[in-house]
């Protein structure tokens, strides 16, 4: 029977795009058991590990080569002074938002910045008057910066966002409609666990924990990479073994569809 698929994203697109959003919580064990040659292990391209294409692979989360150089320098603390300033500033804002309203935090921070700018401008003006110099506006370099958004950049970002949204929608449809029994069970277990997370933490607390993890876990993994990889591979091996046994005992979902096609 001739069959021509239409435009929806392929399975590979879904795995790659949705992994950063959906599969960051729920792994696709079938892809982790069969790494493809086009998706070689990011830690050792010549020797793919058992965690390749799995959310449990640390290289998915802690791979500085996939980061923008400036972001990589910040989260890996290449310049401790700069990373400390950024991390401290973000934490001050988030902690302020956890105690005060968003409008109050924005208004007070903006007022503080405006007061500092006024004070610096007056100081430089008085200094120029005393020294009889004509250095011009103290913020001249900042005022001359081009802050317009490039149309091409906006378009490419929008296209990337649409691709991720389509992939997420396709993955959610697959999980909610039980295309694969095991994956949907894991999805349900994850949702059940999230009910407890929601009862323990509010949204702002989770964001704060996420920022702390962003500025600590990559450096911790980089420092203790060998030990962490060894322990995670042991856990992943056990998970894959149990999943394989469950799939063999409950041959429905993808396996049933494959047999029907054959």
PDB file of C-alpha atoms in Angstrom, residues 105-212:
ATOM      1  CA  UNK A 105       9.929  44.979  42.554  1.00  0.00           C
ATOM      2  CA  UNK A 106      10.046  46.420  39.029  1.00  0.00           C
ATOM      3  CA  UNK A 107       9.162  49.923  40.223  1.00  0.00           C
ATOM      4  CA  UNK A 108      11.730  49.926  43.036  1.00  0.00           C
ATOM      5  CA  UNK A 109      14.527  48.486  40.910  1.00  0.00           C
ATOM      6  CA  UNK A 110      13.767  50.971  38.127  1.00  0.00           C
ATOM      7  CA  UNK A 111      13.712  53.834  40.638  1.00  0.00           C
ATOM      8  CA  UNK A 112      17.052  52.665  42.041  1.00  0.00           C
ATOM      9  CA  UNK A 113      18.593  52.524  38.564  1.00  0.00           C
ATOM     10  CA  UNK A 114      17.190  55.956  37.674  1.00  0.00           C
ATOM     11  CA  UNK A 115      18.532  57.470  40.911  1.00  0.00           C
ATOM     12  CA  UNK A 116      21.977  55.980  40.266  1.00  0.00           C
ATOM     13  CA  UNK A 117      21.952  57.328  36.694  1.00  0.00           C
ATOM     14  CA  UNK A 118      20.911  60.792  37.898  1.00  0.00           C
ATOM     15  CA  UNK A 119      23.624  60.824  40.546  1.00  0.00           C
ATOM     16  CA  UNK A 120      26.327  59.690  38.136  1.00  0.00           C
ATOM     17  CA  UNK A 121      25.224  62.224  35.497  1.00  0.00           C
ATOM     18  CA  UNK A 122      25.298  65.096  38.002  1.00  0.00           C
ATOM     19  CA  UNK A 123      28.682  63.973  39.339  1.00  0.00           C
ATOM     20  CA  UNK A 124      30.228  63.840  35.854  1.00  0.00           C
ATOM     21  CA  UNK A 125      28.696  67.214  34.922  1.00  0.00           C
ATOM     22  CA  UNK A 126      30.125  68.886  38.035  1.00  0.00           C
ATOM     23  CA  UNK A 127      33.498  67.202  37.421  1.00  0.00           C
ATOM     24  CA  UNK A 128      33.595  68.466  33.837  1.00  0.00           C
ATOM     25  CA  UNK A 129      32.683  71.976  35.001  1.00  0.00           C
ATOM     26  CA  UNK A 130      35.437  72.010  37.631  1.00  0.00           C
ATOM     27  CA  UNK A 131      38.078  70.531  35.318  1.00  0.00           C
ATOM     28  CA  UNK A 132      36.795  72.590  32.384  1.00  0.00           C
ATOM     29  CA  UNK A 133      36.649  69.565  30.071  1.00  0.00           C
ATOM     30  CA  UNK A 134      34.105  68.643  27.428  1.00  0.00           C
ATOM     31  CA  UNK A 135      33.857  64.870  27.582  1.00  0.00           C
ATOM     32  CA  UNK A 136      30.195  64.983  26.634  1.00  0.00           C
ATOM     33  CA  UNK A 137      27.424  62.796  27.978  1.00  0.00           C
ATOM     34  CA  UNK A 138      28.736  60.173  30.444  1.00  0.00           C
ATOM     35  CA  UNK A 139      26.435  57.544  28.921  1.00  0.00           C
ATOM     36  CA  UNK A 140      27.305  58.426  25.337  1.00  0.00           C
ATOM     37  CA  UNK A 141      28.545  54.929  24.433  1.00  0.00           C
ATOM     38  CA  UNK A 142      25.404  53.295  25.805  1.00  0.00           C
ATOM     39  CA  UNK A 143      23.131  55.818  24.080  1.00  0.00           C
ATOM     40  CA  UNK A 144      24.796  55.059  20.742  1.00  0.00           C
ATOM     41  CA  UNK A 145      24.268  51.310  21.046  1.00  0.00           C
ATOM     42  CA  UNK A 146      21.894  49.826  18.451  1.00  0.00           C
ATOM     43  CA  UNK A 147      19.123  48.136  20.433  1.00  0.00           C
ATOM     44  CA  UNK A 148      16.848  47.305  17.496  1.00  0.00           C
ATOM     45  CA  UNK A 149      15.998  43.636  17.078  1.00  0.00           C
ATOM     46  CA  UNK A 150      17.219  42.156  13.775  1.00  0.00           C
ATOM     47  CA  UNK A 151      14.255  40.950  11.725  1.00  0.00           C
ATOM     48  CA  UNK A 152      16.120  37.806  10.639  1.00  0.00           C
ATOM     49  CA  UNK A 153      16.963  36.922  14.237  1.00  0.00           C
ATOM     50  CA  UNK A 154      13.336  37.370  15.294  1.00  0.00           C
ATOM     51  CA  UNK A 155      12.180  35.200  12.387  1.00  0.00           C
ATOM     52  CA  UNK A 156      14.664  32.434  13.116  1.00  0.00           C
ATOM     53  CA  UNK A 157      13.757  32.482  16.813  1.00  0.00           C
ATOM     54  CA  UNK A 158      10.051  32.305  15.949  1.00  0.00           C
ATOM     55  CA  UNK A 159      10.645  29.387  13.581  1.00  0.00           C
ATOM     56  CA  UNK A 160      12.626  27.565  16.266  1.00  0.00           C
ATOM     57  CA  UNK A 161       9.878  28.194  18.825  1.00  0.00           C
ATOM     58  CA  UNK A 162       7.226  26.864  16.421  1.00  0.00           C
ATOM     59  CA  UNK A 163       9.318  23.739  15.772  1.00  0.00           C
ATOM     60  CA  UNK A 164       9.622  23.072  19.507  1.00  0.00           C
ATOM     61  CA  UNK A 165       5.908  23.716  20.096  1.00  0.00           C
ATOM     62  CA  UNK A 166       4.929  21.311  17.294  1.00  0.00           C
ATOM     63  CA  UNK A 167       7.289  18.683  18.676  1.00  0.00           C
ATOM     64  CA  UNK A 168       5.915  19.094  22.202  1.00  0.00           C
ATOM     65  CA  UNK A 169       2.308  18.865  20.989  1.00  0.00           C
ATOM     66  CA  UNK A 170       3.109  15.706  19.008  1.00  0.00           C
ATOM     67  CA  UNK A 171       4.858  14.147  21.993  1.00  0.00           C
ATOM     68  CA  UNK A 172       1.994  15.021  24.358  1.00  0.00           C
ATOM     69  CA  UNK A 173      -0.511  13.515  21.922  1.00  0.00           C
ATOM     70  CA  UNK A 174       1.594  10.333  21.781  1.00  0.00           C
ATOM     71  CA  UNK A 175       1.750  10.105  25.578  1.00  0.00           C
ATOM     72  CA  UNK A 176      -1.876  10.991  26.373  1.00  0.00           C
ATOM     73  CA  UNK A 177      -3.303   8.669  23.704  1.00  0.00           C
ATOM     74  CA  UNK A 178      -1.099   5.777  24.897  1.00  0.00           C
ATOM     75  CA  UNK A 179       0.711   5.136  21.633  1.00  0.00           C
ATOM     76  CA  UNK A 180       3.325   3.341  23.701  1.00  0.00           C
ATOM     77  CA  UNK A 181       2.127   1.760  26.935  1.00  0.00           C
ATOM     78  CA  UNK A 182       5.421   2.015  28.851  1.00  0.00           C
ATOM     79  CA  UNK A 183       6.069   5.634  27.923  1.00  0.00           C
ATOM     80  CA  UNK A 184       2.540   6.633  28.916  1.00  0.00           C
ATOM     81  CA  UNK A 185       2.887   4.826  32.241  1.00  0.00           C
ATOM     82  CA  UNK A 186       6.125   6.692  32.937  1.00  0.00           C
ATOM     83  CA  UNK A 187       4.369   9.912  31.929  1.00  0.00           C
ATOM     84  CA  UNK A 188       1.574   9.195  34.392  1.00  0.00           C
ATOM     85  CA  UNK A 189       4.039   8.402  37.176  1.00  0.00           C
ATOM     86  CA  UNK A 190       5.830  11.664  36.451  1.00  0.00           C
ATOM     87  CA  UNK A 191       2.570  13.637  36.616  1.00  0.00           C
ATOM     88  CA  UNK A 192       1.732  11.942  39.901  1.00  0.00           C
ATOM     89  CA  UNK A 193       5.135  12.925  41.286  1.00  0.00           C
ATOM     90  CA  UNK A 194       4.562  16.505  40.112  1.00  0.00           C
ATOM     91  CA  UNK A 195       1.424  16.688  42.269  1.00  0.00           C
ATOM     92  CA  UNK A 196       3.683  16.226  45.308  1.00  0.00           C
ATOM     93  CA  UNK A 197       6.225  18.719  43.989  1.00  0.00           C
ATOM     94  CA  UNK A 198       3.405  21.238  43.549  1.00  0.00           C
ATOM     95  CA  UNK A 199       2.244  20.682  47.116  1.00  0.00           C
ATOM     96  CA  UNK A 200       5.773  21.214  48.485  1.00  0.00           C
ATOM     97  CA  UNK A 201       6.940  24.174  46.388  1.00  0.00           C
ATOM     98  CA  UNK A 202       5.371  27.129  44.669  1.00  0.00           C
ATOM     99  CA  UNK A 203       6.407  28.349  41.231  1.00  0.00           C
ATOM    100  CA  UNK A 204       8.849  30.970  42.472  1.00  0.00           C
ATOM    101  CA  UNK A 205      10.618  28.451  44.726  1.00  0.00           C
ATOM    102  CA  UNK A 206      11.067  26.098  41.772  1.00  0.00           C
ATOM    103  CA  UNK A 207      12.490  28.938  39.664  1.00  0.00           C
ATOM    104  CA  UNK A 208      14.964  29.808  42.435  1.00  0.00           C
ATOM    105  CA  UNK A 209      15.996  26.158  42.745  1.00  0.00           C
ATOM    106  CA  UNK A 210      16.383  26.008  38.965  1.00  0.00           C
ATOM    107  CA  UNK A 211      18.694  29.044  38.932  1.00  0.00           C
ATOM    108  CA  UNK A 212      20.767  27.584  41.768  1.00  0.00           C
TER     109      UNK A 212
END
